[in-house]
């Protein structure tokens, strides 16, 4: 005081560092300053302890202390037999475990499911670890190769052709639908009052169809020749590989800089060839297991992972579309997002499962699981779009301006500068959507798909295991599985957030 | 210094809605010329130089940059932007990329230069702005002055023929202003064509060939710095100088 009241002050001795008063640090300090520092907090602490006591103790009692651990059927889990109050009936879970994991997937083929799980984990885990190298190849394998391999592994079946046949098939379908529409219009005009207009339009369409027919003739001819050969798949594969590689070589800059593209393309095709050979796709592949037999955790994971992977590009495209300066794109995006956000997922699933087949012609039936997958992906994509739009809005305008000023095109500005920052801002929101998607997969059980929860409920009806605690045990088990996955996603997202933000300061 | 015009702005007019923000702007900038643009807030200085690299569209007139014509339809935006570098008041470095990546992004993605060459070139420019040892830091870990010097280096990596500066020092603490201005003086000595919006009158005196004074969307006065500061002609210039040099 006296020092500072003097008109001039110069410190002579610097104040040395001292330890903080003991009463404010350590466990005792924490209890004193945070838990018991006021009458209100003392009350809250006591209430908290009581609450924990009433939740934790019964849970442990049910799951561990009173639980039955071994037995062959329901009698083991009855109070008379066990001689005490019975909690969780774990032998029931053990007996139903395969059903909960695989559904009705044939026992002899279950190795295919296990292999898919193994492959998925082997590709996903290194992708999640930032320290490991080769992220480009790794994500290519996981996002593009793995879904295809997983389809042929889980579903089975082979291929009859390759790139040439598929392209020719799609183009021919297009040609036929154009020609067909033309014929339809011409026929209509016979019974119509304004005959000339549909007649002329129909004739034009028929002409266009005819033109397409001749334009794609070389391709269809090649396809027919290949299909007649002794090894249609491999012949087609070879032709496709040569054409695609040549195109990539030229696009990549020809002799000067195209070599990398060429090597990459050839390596990719070599990998595809190995895959085809290993799975025997040219000879019919694995026996087909209809998706109606799939069930349990398998269905839950297939829907959740497809939804997660597919909803990101859908969401990004819609979010960018909604901010586009082109009115048509913007209006389409807004309408799409608002429509899918406006209807409940159950309605979407019902519509996809029961109404859609009424609209599409019979010979074009789409698999039930696939329909649910598409519904879930689009539904989640619409939600994702709004989350990502929030992130896009948070990126300062100057960022895009600086990128344009450097000469980057809109696409490069968006994909290199704006999106990476926007996605970082909204990681919590994105993971929130993922978690809610993961749990929403349980809704597919109402459209006759047996996911984890559906399989569980189906197993309740087994009289062999009907005991008073069967349902509780089952739900507790399912809850733990859901929790492990969702909590894992949550923790991983926190880790990513910390890593990405470690170097950022605003 | 040669007098071939590298930027030629003729009867440029721009409106924001009904608001006539740029009015009949005519400005010819010779190769190697350093022009300082000043004027009161809201007079349209930023808008004018943002038109030169097409960050803003305009409704009438024409801008020719190194022979590339930029009319109201902005058809040749990409070509112009490759010739013109820009430094912003708020730096606008990309926070998710390291300093080095900030400087190699455009050469790699716009000019298709191999990564190794782009990095070597970027290091040279970072040396020129005297921060080579910070190349692997992120922008958020640097001071404002350092960030602005990186922004200058980033613009230089595209080998622009013209550099635009929009109040490059006005977001900086006084002690950092000098390091950025020194970098700009060096750049001017090397013969870069520069259009600088700034209120740093010391900088204008030292390096500018011409001072352009704007008010209400128009060029009011344009003169050598010596003449402009000693002898402002227009009443508004006099008022502005009396306020800024007080
Ligand atoms: N996007 C916009 N929409 C409408 N008016 C705008 C917009 N941007 C700027 N203006 C107006 O145009 C005028 C000129 O703005 P400009 O940013 O070019 O001024 P300035 O001379 O750079 O001022 P300062 O010294 O404050 O940066 C201002 O009156 C401003 O309010
Ligand atoms: Mg301004």
mmCIF file of N, CA and C in Angstrom, chain A residues 396-409 412 416-418 420-421 424-425 502-506, chain B residues 50 53 55 78 81-82 84 86 88 92-97 102 105-106 109-110 138 140-142 154-155 158:
data_model
loop_
_atom_site.group_PDB
_atom_site.id
_atom_site.type_symbol
_atom_site.label_atom_id
_atom_site.label_comp_id
_atom_site.label_asym_id
_atom_site.label_seq_id
_atom_site.Cartn_x
_atom_site.Cartn_y
_atom_site.Cartn_z
ATOM 1 N N UNK A 396 -15.472 -18.280 -43.030
ATOM 2 C CA UNK A 396 -15.461 -16.858 -43.380
ATOM 3 C C UNK A 396 -15.462 -16.682 -44.896
ATOM 4 N N UNK A 397 -16.157 -15.635 -45.361
ATOM 5 C CA UNK A 397 -16.249 -15.394 -46.796
ATOM 6 C C UNK A 397 -14.869 -15.153 -47.397
ATOM 7 N N UNK A 398 -13.984 -14.549 -46.606
ATOM 8 C CA UNK A 398 -12.648 -14.240 -47.094
ATOM 9 C C UNK A 398 -11.877 -15.478 -47.535
ATOM 10 N N UNK A 399 -12.204 -16.630 -46.962
ATOM 11 C CA UNK A 399 -11.493 -17.856 -47.335
ATOM 12 C C UNK A 399 -11.726 -18.184 -48.801
ATOM 13 N N UNK A 400 -12.995 -18.199 -49.196
ATOM 14 C CA UNK A 400 -13.299 -18.501 -50.595
ATOM 15 C C UNK A 400 -12.747 -17.405 -51.499
ATOM 16 N N UNK A 401 -12.813 -16.139 -51.025
ATOM 17 C CA UNK A 401 -12.295 -15.044 -51.846
ATOM 18 C C UNK A 401 -10.791 -15.184 -52.064
ATOM 19 N N UNK A 402 -10.072 -15.513 -50.978
ATOM 20 C CA UNK A 402 -8.626 -15.659 -51.117
ATOM 21 C C UNK A 402 -8.301 -16.779 -52.089
ATOM 22 N N UNK A 403 -9.070 -17.879 -52.015
ATOM 23 C CA UNK A 403 -8.810 -19.001 -52.916
ATOM 24 C C UNK A 403 -9.102 -18.607 -54.362
ATOM 25 N N UNK A 404 -10.223 -17.921 -54.600
ATOM 26 C CA UNK A 404 -10.514 -17.489 -55.970
ATOM 27 C C UNK A 404 -9.458 -16.527 -56.460
ATOM 28 N N UNK A 405 -9.015 -15.631 -55.571
ATOM 29 C CA UNK A 405 -8.010 -14.648 -55.981
ATOM 30 C C UNK A 405 -6.718 -15.331 -56.402
ATOM 31 N N UNK A 406 -6.468 -16.533 -55.864
ATOM 32 C CA UNK A 406 -5.275 -17.277 -56.278
ATOM 33 C C UNK A 406 -5.509 -18.012 -57.593
ATOM 34 N N UNK A 407 -6.735 -17.951 -58.103
ATOM 35 C CA UNK A 407 -7.015 -18.574 -59.388
ATOM 36 C C UNK A 407 -7.640 -19.952 -59.292
ATOM 37 N N UNK A 408 -8.017 -20.374 -58.078
ATOM 38 C CA UNK A 408 -8.646 -21.691 -57.966
ATOM 39 C C UNK A 408 -10.085 -21.622 -58.457
ATOM 40 N N UNK A 409 -10.519 -22.675 -59.157
ATOM 41 C CA UNK A 409 -11.879 -22.721 -59.671
ATOM 42 C C UNK A 409 -12.850 -22.949 -58.506
ATOM 43 N N UNK A 412 -12.392 -26.411 -56.982
ATOM 44 C CA UNK A 412 -11.189 -26.582 -56.155
ATOM 45 C C UNK A 412 -11.307 -25.754 -54.889
ATOM 46 N N UNK A 416 -11.038 -27.933 -51.596
ATOM 47 C CA UNK A 416 -9.751 -27.827 -50.895
ATOM 48 C C UNK A 416 -9.792 -26.850 -49.731
ATOM 49 N N UNK A 417 -10.626 -25.835 -49.821
ATOM 50 C CA UNK A 417 -10.601 -24.775 -48.807
ATOM 51 C C UNK A 417 -11.868 -24.748 -47.967
ATOM 52 N N UNK A 418 -13.009 -24.661 -48.617
ATOM 53 C CA UNK A 418 -14.235 -24.417 -47.855
ATOM 54 C C UNK A 418 -14.724 -25.677 -47.139
ATOM 55 N N UNK A 420 -13.228 -28.629 -46.308
ATOM 56 C CA UNK A 420 -12.438 -29.161 -45.186
ATOM 57 C C UNK A 420 -12.651 -28.374 -43.902
ATOM 58 N N UNK A 421 -12.754 -27.049 -44.031
ATOM 59 C CA UNK A 421 -12.974 -26.256 -42.818
ATOM 60 C C UNK A 421 -14.390 -26.440 -42.302
ATOM 61 N N UNK A 424 -14.839 -29.664 -40.433
ATOM 62 C CA UNK A 424 -14.230 -29.636 -39.104
ATOM 63 C C UNK A 424 -15.124 -28.951 -38.089
ATOM 64 N N UNK A 425 -15.751 -27.847 -38.531
ATOM 65 C CA UNK A 425 -16.616 -27.126 -37.592
ATOM 66 C C UNK A 425 -17.758 -28.009 -37.099
ATOM 67 N N UNK A 502 -5.893 -29.002 -32.631
ATOM 68 C CA UNK A 502 -4.727 -28.772 -31.788
ATOM 69 C C UNK A 502 -3.941 -27.555 -32.254
ATOM 70 N N UNK A 503 -3.859 -27.358 -33.562
ATOM 71 C CA UNK A 503 -3.022 -26.288 -34.080
ATOM 72 C C UNK A 503 -3.816 -25.036 -34.382
ATOM 73 N N UNK A 504 -5.087 -25.015 -33.975
ATOM 74 C CA UNK A 504 -5.877 -23.842 -34.349
ATOM 75 C C UNK A 504 -6.106 -22.925 -33.177
ATOM 76 N N UNK A 505 -5.989 -21.660 -33.452
ATOM 77 C CA UNK A 505 -6.212 -20.670 -32.429
ATOM 78 C C UNK A 505 -6.908 -19.514 -33.122
ATOM 79 N N UNK A 506 -7.943 -19.010 -32.549
ATOM 80 C CA UNK A 506 -8.613 -17.910 -33.252
ATOM 81 C C UNK A 506 -8.552 -16.634 -32.450
ATOM 82 N N UNK B 50 -10.992 -4.652 -55.882
ATOM 83 C CA UNK B 50 -11.566 -6.001 -56.006
ATOM 84 C C UNK B 50 -12.157 -6.230 -57.390
ATOM 85 N N UNK B 53 -9.447 -7.906 -59.935
ATOM 86 C CA UNK B 53 -9.308 -9.357 -60.113
ATOM 87 C C UNK B 53 -10.652 -10.055 -60.033
ATOM 88 N N UNK B 55 -13.205 -10.072 -58.149
ATOM 89 C CA UNK B 55 -13.904 -10.535 -56.954
ATOM 90 C C UNK B 55 -15.251 -9.839 -56.850
ATOM 91 N N UNK B 78 -10.640 -16.347 -64.970
ATOM 92 C CA UNK B 78 -9.546 -17.234 -64.567
ATOM 93 C C UNK B 78 -8.199 -16.731 -65.057
ATOM 94 N N UNK B 81 -7.117 -13.668 -62.994
ATOM 95 C CA UNK B 81 -6.718 -13.960 -61.610
ATOM 96 C C UNK B 81 -5.335 -14.576 -61.539
ATOM 97 N N UNK B 82 -4.944 -15.265 -62.616
ATOM 98 C CA UNK B 82 -3.602 -15.838 -62.607
ATOM 99 C C UNK B 82 -2.516 -14.770 -62.702
ATOM 100 N N UNK B 84 -2.898 -11.631 -61.374
ATOM 101 C CA UNK B 84 -3.060 -10.631 -60.329
ATOM 102 C C UNK B 84 -3.037 -11.305 -58.959
ATOM 103 N N UNK B 86 -3.366 -10.913 -54.703
ATOM 104 C CA UNK B 86 -4.083 -10.004 -53.809
ATOM 105 C C UNK B 86 -3.754 -10.302 -52.347
ATOM 106 N N UNK B 88 -5.112 -9.320 -48.454
ATOM 107 C CA UNK B 88 -6.315 -8.790 -47.813
ATOM 108 C C UNK B 88 -5.986 -8.176 -46.450
ATOM 109 N N UNK B 92 -6.621 -13.700 -44.475
ATOM 110 C CA UNK B 92 -7.294 -14.802 -45.157
ATOM 111 C C UNK B 92 -6.368 -15.960 -45.492
ATOM 112 N N UNK B 93 -5.439 -16.269 -44.595
ATOM 113 C CA UNK B 93 -4.679 -17.505 -44.785
ATOM 114 C C UNK B 93 -5.614 -18.673 -44.514
ATOM 115 N N UNK B 94 -5.285 -19.845 -45.084
ATOM 116 C CA UNK B 94 -6.135 -21.013 -44.874
ATOM 117 C C UNK B 94 -5.726 -21.678 -43.563
ATOM 118 N N UNK B 95 -6.570 -21.622 -42.536
ATOM 119 C CA UNK B 95 -6.142 -22.035 -41.197
ATOM 120 C C UNK B 95 -5.886 -23.538 -41.077
ATOM 121 N N UNK B 96 -6.453 -24.330 -41.989
ATOM 122 C CA UNK B 96 -6.287 -25.781 -41.851
ATOM 123 C C UNK B 96 -5.048 -26.284 -42.581
ATOM 124 N N UNK B 97 -4.301 -25.378 -43.211
ATOM 125 C CA UNK B 97 -3.095 -25.789 -43.933
ATOM 126 C C UNK B 97 -1.872 -25.131 -43.297
ATOM 127 N N UNK B 102 -0.097 -23.527 -47.576
ATOM 128 C CA UNK B 102 -0.761 -22.319 -48.041
ATOM 129 C C UNK B 102 -0.093 -21.786 -49.300
ATOM 130 N N UNK B 105 -0.406 -24.477 -52.502
ATOM 131 C CA UNK B 105 -1.727 -24.909 -52.962
ATOM 132 C C UNK B 105 -2.017 -24.460 -54.396
ATOM 133 N N UNK B 106 -1.921 -23.142 -54.624
ATOM 134 C CA UNK B 106 -2.286 -22.638 -55.951
ATOM 135 C C UNK B 106 -1.316 -23.104 -57.037
ATOM 136 N N UNK B 109 -2.337 -26.740 -57.746
ATOM 137 C CA UNK B 109 -3.673 -27.033 -58.261
ATOM 138 C C UNK B 109 -4.064 -26.149 -59.434
ATOM 139 N N UNK B 110 -3.437 -24.988 -59.590
ATOM 140 C CA UNK B 110 -3.802 -24.132 -60.714
ATOM 141 C C UNK B 110 -2.777 -24.259 -61.837
ATOM 142 N N UNK B 138 1.215 -23.637 -38.365
ATOM 143 C CA UNK B 138 -0.094 -23.290 -38.894
ATOM 144 C C UNK B 138 -0.304 -21.785 -38.695
ATOM 145 N N UNK B 140 -2.559 -20.048 -37.404
ATOM 146 C CA UNK B 140 -3.036 -19.652 -36.081
ATOM 147 C C UNK B 140 -1.936 -19.562 -35.038
ATOM 148 N N UNK B 141 -0.766 -20.105 -35.354
ATOM 149 C CA UNK B 141 0.329 -20.074 -34.383
ATOM 150 C C UNK B 141 1.277 -18.898 -34.622
ATOM 151 N N UNK B 142 0.903 -17.991 -35.518
ATOM 152 C CA UNK B 142 1.820 -16.893 -35.839
ATOM 153 C C UNK B 142 1.207 -15.556 -35.472
ATOM 154 N N UNK B 154 2.391 -16.000 -50.295
ATOM 155 C CA UNK B 154 1.433 -16.883 -50.972
ATOM 156 C C UNK B 154 1.003 -16.285 -52.301
ATOM 157 N N UNK B 155 0.732 -14.974 -52.311
ATOM 158 C CA UNK B 155 0.322 -14.347 -53.565
ATOM 159 C C UNK B 155 1.464 -14.362 -54.578
ATOM 160 N N UNK B 158 2.415 -17.328 -57.236
ATOM 161 C CA UNK B 158 1.790 -17.496 -58.546
ATOM 162 C C UNK B 158 2.455 -16.604 -59.584
#
